[in-house]
Short mmCIF file of C-alpha atoms in Angstrom, two decimals:
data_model
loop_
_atom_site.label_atom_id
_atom_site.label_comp_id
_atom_site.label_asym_id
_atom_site.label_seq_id
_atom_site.Cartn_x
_atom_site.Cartn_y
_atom_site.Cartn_z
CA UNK D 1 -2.02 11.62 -9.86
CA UNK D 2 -2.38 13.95 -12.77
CA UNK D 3 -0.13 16.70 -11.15
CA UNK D 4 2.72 13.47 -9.97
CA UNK D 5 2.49 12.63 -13.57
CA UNK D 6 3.09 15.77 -15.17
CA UNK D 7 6.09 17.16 -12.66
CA UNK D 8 7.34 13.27 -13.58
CA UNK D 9 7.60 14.19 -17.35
CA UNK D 10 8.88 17.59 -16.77
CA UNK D 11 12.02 16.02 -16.07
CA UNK D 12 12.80 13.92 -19.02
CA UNK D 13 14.03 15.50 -21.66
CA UNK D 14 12.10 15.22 -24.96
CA UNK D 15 14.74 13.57 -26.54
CA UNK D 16 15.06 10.84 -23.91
CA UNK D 17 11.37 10.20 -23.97
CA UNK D 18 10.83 7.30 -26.29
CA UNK D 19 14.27 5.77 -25.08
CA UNK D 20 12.79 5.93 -21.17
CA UNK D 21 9.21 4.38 -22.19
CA UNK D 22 11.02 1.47 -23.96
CA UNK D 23 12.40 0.73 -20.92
CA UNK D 24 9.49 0.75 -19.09
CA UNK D 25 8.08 -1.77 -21.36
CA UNK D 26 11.04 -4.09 -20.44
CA UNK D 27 10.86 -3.36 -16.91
CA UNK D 28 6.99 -4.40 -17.06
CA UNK D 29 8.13 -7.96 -18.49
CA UNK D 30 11.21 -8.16 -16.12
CA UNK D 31 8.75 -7.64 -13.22
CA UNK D 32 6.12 -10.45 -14.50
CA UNK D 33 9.13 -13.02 -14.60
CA UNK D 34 11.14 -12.35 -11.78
CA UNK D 35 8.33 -11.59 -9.10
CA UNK D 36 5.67 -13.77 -7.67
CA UNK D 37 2.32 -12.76 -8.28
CA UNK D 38 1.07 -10.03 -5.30
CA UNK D 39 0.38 -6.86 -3.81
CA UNK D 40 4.34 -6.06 -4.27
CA UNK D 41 4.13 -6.81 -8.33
CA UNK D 42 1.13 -5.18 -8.58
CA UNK D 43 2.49 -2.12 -7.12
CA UNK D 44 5.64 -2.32 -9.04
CA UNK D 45 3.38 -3.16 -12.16
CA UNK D 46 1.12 -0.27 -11.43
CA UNK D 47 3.89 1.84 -10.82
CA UNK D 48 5.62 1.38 -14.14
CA UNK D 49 2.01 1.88 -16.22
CA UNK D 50 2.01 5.05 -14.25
CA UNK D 51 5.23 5.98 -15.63
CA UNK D 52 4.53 4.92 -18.97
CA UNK D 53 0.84 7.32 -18.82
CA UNK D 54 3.50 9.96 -17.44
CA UNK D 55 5.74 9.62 -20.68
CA UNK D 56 2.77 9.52 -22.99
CA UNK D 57 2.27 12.91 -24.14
CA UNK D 58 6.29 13.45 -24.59
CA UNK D 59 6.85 10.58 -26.94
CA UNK D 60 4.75 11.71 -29.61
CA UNK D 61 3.65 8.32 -30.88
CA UNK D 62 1.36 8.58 -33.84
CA UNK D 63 -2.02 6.95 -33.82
CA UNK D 64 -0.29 4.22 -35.82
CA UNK D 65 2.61 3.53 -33.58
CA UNK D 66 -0.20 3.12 -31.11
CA UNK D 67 -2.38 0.64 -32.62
CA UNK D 68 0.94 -1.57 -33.41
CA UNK D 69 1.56 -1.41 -30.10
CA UNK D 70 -2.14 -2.82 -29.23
CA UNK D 71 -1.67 -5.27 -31.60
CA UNK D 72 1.91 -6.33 -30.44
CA UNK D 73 2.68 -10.07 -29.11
CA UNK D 74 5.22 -8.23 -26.62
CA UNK D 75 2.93 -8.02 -22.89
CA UNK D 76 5.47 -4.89 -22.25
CA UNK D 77 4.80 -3.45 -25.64
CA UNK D 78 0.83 -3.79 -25.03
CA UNK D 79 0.81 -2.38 -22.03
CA UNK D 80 3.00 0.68 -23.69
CA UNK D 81 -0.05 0.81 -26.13
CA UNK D 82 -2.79 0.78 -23.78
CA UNK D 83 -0.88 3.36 -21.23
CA UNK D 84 -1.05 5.81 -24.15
CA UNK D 85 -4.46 5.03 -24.88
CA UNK D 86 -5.31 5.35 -21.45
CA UNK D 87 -3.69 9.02 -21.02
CA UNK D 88 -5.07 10.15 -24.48
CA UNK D 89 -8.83 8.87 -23.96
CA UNK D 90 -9.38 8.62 -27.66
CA UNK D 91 -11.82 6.62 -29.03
CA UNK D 92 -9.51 5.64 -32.16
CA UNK D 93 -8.02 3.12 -29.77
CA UNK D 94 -11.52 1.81 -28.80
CA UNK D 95 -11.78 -1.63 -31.15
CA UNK D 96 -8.44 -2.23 -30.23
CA UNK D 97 -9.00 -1.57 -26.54
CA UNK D 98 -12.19 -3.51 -26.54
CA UNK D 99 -10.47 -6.31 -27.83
CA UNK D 100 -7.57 -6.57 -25.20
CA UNK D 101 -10.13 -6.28 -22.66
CA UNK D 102 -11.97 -9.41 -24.01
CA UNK D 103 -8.67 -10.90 -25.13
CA UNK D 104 -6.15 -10.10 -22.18
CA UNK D 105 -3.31 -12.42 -21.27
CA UNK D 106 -3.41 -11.50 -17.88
CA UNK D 107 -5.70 -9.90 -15.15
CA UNK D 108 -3.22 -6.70 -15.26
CA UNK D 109 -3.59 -6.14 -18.74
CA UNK D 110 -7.16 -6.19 -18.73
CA UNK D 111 -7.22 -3.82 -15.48
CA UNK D 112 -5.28 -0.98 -17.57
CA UNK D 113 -7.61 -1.59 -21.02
CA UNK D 114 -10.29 -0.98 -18.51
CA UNK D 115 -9.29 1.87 -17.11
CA UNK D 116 -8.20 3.16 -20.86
CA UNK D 117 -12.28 2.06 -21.85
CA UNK D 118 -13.05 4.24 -19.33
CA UNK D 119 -11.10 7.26 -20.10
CA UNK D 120 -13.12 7.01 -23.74
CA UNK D 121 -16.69 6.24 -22.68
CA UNK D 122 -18.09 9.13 -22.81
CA UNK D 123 -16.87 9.22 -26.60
CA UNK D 124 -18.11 6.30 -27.82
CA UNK D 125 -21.08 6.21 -30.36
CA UNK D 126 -24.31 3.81 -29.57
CA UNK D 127 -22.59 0.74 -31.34
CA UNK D 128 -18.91 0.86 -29.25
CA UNK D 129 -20.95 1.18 -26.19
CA UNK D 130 -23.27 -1.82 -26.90
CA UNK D 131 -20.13 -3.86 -27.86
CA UNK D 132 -18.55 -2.49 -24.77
CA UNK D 133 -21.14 -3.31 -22.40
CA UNK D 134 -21.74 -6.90 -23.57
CA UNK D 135 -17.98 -7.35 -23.37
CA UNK D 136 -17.94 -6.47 -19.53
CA UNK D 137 -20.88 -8.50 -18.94
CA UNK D 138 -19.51 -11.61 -20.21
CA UNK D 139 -16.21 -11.15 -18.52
CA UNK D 140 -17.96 -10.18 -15.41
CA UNK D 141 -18.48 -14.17 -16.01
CA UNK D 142 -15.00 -14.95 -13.99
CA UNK D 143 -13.24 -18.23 -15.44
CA UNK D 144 -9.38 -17.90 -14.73
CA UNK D 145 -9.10 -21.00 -17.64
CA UNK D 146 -10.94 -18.98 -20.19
CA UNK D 147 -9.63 -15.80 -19.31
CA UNK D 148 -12.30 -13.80 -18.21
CA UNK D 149 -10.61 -11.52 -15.51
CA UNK D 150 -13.73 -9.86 -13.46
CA UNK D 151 -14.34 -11.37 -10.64
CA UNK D 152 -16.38 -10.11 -8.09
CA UNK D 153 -14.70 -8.38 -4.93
CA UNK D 154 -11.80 -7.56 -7.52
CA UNK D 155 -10.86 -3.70 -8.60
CA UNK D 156 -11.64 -5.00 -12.17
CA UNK D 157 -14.95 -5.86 -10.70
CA UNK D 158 -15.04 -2.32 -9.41
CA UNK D 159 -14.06 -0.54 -12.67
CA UNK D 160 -16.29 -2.70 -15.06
CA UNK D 161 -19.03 -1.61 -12.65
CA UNK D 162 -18.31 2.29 -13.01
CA UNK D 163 -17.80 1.58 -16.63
CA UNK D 164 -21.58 0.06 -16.85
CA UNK D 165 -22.91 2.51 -14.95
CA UNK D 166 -21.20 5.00 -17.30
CA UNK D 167 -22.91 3.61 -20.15
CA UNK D 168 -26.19 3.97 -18.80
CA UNK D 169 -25.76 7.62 -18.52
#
């Protein structure tokens, strides 16, 4: 995936970097309002987030940029935020991270601030990983109402698991 990713870059020109990962972000919100939920938008969904970690090192955000992006009420701009996050693994993203993770609007969203947890686990000092791991345990407690994502059988359920299991190393 790394390799895809990096031949996918290649061929965007710097310049056209930030331009293309905008629209990515729009594409994301296009694809949550146009498609029923599904193995197809998930796949499109997925696809675009790949894109976006693709992108990441070629826009240059600053650290910033990226929090504001966390932080944004724009689903397309979060997921922007946590695709950088993801690809960069840095743990300055974590409280932010942690939160949308707790906090998602949608089982997607939560999927890709897992996966961007997991890129910074092994980072994270004693107190991240406590607040981490009491995070996944409570949304480990599905309830679709409250939105707590993991459910088991899920590939949330799957990647909160490798994430515990992480922490315990």
């Amino acid at each position: 995936r790394q390799q895809w990713q990096k031949v996918y870059a290649s061929r965007i020109p710097v310049s056209q970097a930030r331009q293309e990962i905008e629209r990515l972000a729009e594409r994301y919100k296009e694809l949550r309002m146009t498609m029923p939920s599904g193995v197809q938008r998930t796949f499109e969904m997925e696809s675009v987030a790949g894109r976006m970690r693709a992108l990441a090192p070629e826009v240059k955000y600053s650290v910033q940029e990226v929090k504001d992006l966390l932080q944004s009420s724009d689903q397309g701009k979060r997921l922007l935020g946590l695709s950088v996050a993801e690809w960069s693994g840095d743990p300055i993203y974590f409280d932010l991270v942690l939160h949308l993770i707790t906090h998602s609007e949608t089982a997607f969203e939560q999927t890709i601030a897992l996966r961007a947890g997991q890129k910074m686990v092994s980072k994270l000092d004693t107190e991240q990983k406590k607040n981490l791991q009491a995070a996944l345990i409570e949304q480990r407690n599905f309830n679709q109402e409250e939105k707590r994502w993991i459910k088991p059988d899920s590939n949330r359920w799957i990647l909160s698991d490798r994430l515990l299991s992480a922490l315990n190393e």
